[in-house]
Amino acid sequence: MNDHVQQTKGGVTRRQFLGFAWGASLLAFGGEMTAALIKFIQPVNASGFGGMMRAGKVDEFAVGSINWIKAGRFFLHRLDDGSFIAYWQKCTHLGCSVPWVESEKQFHCPCHGSLFNKKGEVTGGPAPRPLDIFPVKIQNGEVFVDTGNPVVRSSFDASQTTKA
Ligand code: FES
């Protein structure tokens, strides 16, 4: 046996062991990089209510508009600065579906009369808090809304919006 080759108890030389360890590290690193690349280039996996939903292309939503996405049970508001916020249509009083009433320029709950302004904040009636919101994500010029993760809030602020 050569002096520079050390034999381990299991019959694997130090050089072989280091070779295996290096190879395993490269494989693990390569696997992580591949997974990250796939995640980066894949579109958001859109599903139905309760999951990530595609609302439409950014350009389909006029600045200042309130858009009812019926299948997603939410309203997508494109604010004056071009950003987006998604309101769950469920009233924060007792859960009725709250429509946007264009003639009133507000959300008006038909059950007990709660009123919400264009930012979903309570302006009248028994509702205890603003309309809950869903996280919005913009990817490749399309708007996606995560209807599986409603966010409760006490008031509106700009951090709740997503820039286009
Ligand atoms: S459920 Fe909307 S006001 Fe009561």
PDB file of N, CA and C and ligand atoms in Angstrom, residues 91 93-96 109 111-114 126, ligand 1:
ATOM      1  N   CYS A  91     -69.090  39.660   3.547  1.00  0.00           N
ATOM      2  CA  CYS A  91     -69.274  40.748   4.513  1.00  0.00           C
ATOM      3  C   CYS A  91     -68.637  40.379   5.846  1.00  0.00           C
ATOM      4  N   HIS A  93     -69.575  41.379   8.615  1.00  0.00           N
ATOM      5  CA  HIS A  93     -70.563  41.303   9.690  1.00  0.00           C
ATOM      6  C   HIS A  93     -70.970  39.842   9.885  1.00  0.00           C
ATOM      7  N   LEU A  94     -71.828  39.329   9.020  1.00  0.00           N
ATOM      8  CA  LEU A  94     -72.279  37.943   9.169  1.00  0.00           C
ATOM      9  C   LEU A  94     -72.078  37.118   7.900  1.00  0.00           C
ATOM     10  N   GLY A  95     -71.275  37.607   6.989  1.00  0.00           N
ATOM     11  CA  GLY A  95     -70.839  36.756   5.883  1.00  0.00           C
ATOM     12  C   GLY A  95     -71.642  36.799   4.599  1.00  0.00           C
ATOM     13  N   CYS A  96     -72.604  37.694   4.471  1.00  0.00           N
ATOM     14  CA  CYS A  96     -73.337  37.796   3.196  1.00  0.00           C
ATOM     15  C   CYS A  96     -72.395  38.247   2.083  1.00  0.00           C
ATOM     16  N   CYS A 109     -73.938  46.020   1.544  1.00  0.00           N
ATOM     17  CA  CYS A 109     -74.405  44.683   1.924  1.00  0.00           C
ATOM     18  C   CYS A 109     -75.931  44.665   1.996  1.00  0.00           C
ATOM     19  N   CYS A 111     -77.830  42.497   3.396  1.00  0.00           N
ATOM     20  CA  CYS A 111     -78.392  41.828   4.572  1.00  0.00           C
ATOM     21  C   CYS A 111     -78.739  42.799   5.709  1.00  0.00           C
ATOM     22  N   HIS A 112     -77.762  43.586   6.132  1.00  0.00           N
ATOM     23  CA  HIS A 112     -78.025  44.499   7.259  1.00  0.00           C
ATOM     24  C   HIS A 112     -77.506  45.901   6.971  1.00  0.00           C
ATOM     25  N   GLY A 113     -77.198  46.144   5.716  1.00  0.00           N
ATOM     26  CA  GLY A 113     -76.896  47.507   5.302  1.00  0.00           C
ATOM     27  C   GLY A 113     -75.487  48.020   5.540  1.00  0.00           C
ATOM     28  N   SER A 114     -74.534  47.137   5.796  1.00  0.00           N
ATOM     29  CA  SER A 114     -73.169  47.656   5.953  1.00  0.00           C
ATOM     30  C   SER A 114     -72.685  48.277   4.644  1.00  0.00           C
ATOM     31  N   PRO A 126     -73.345  47.645  10.571  1.00  0.00           N
ATOM     32  CA  PRO A 126     -72.772  46.893  11.699  1.00  0.00           C
ATOM     33  C   PRO A 126     -71.439  46.184  11.432  1.00  0.00           C
TER      34      PRO A 126
HETATM   35  S1  FES B   1     -73.958  40.424   6.762  1.00  0.00           S
HETATM   36 FE1  FES B   1     -73.469  42.295   5.806  1.00  0.00          FE
HETATM   37  S2  FES B   1     -74.326  43.782   7.115  1.00  0.00           S
HETATM   38 FE2  FES B   1     -74.772  41.910   8.086  1.00  0.00          FE
END
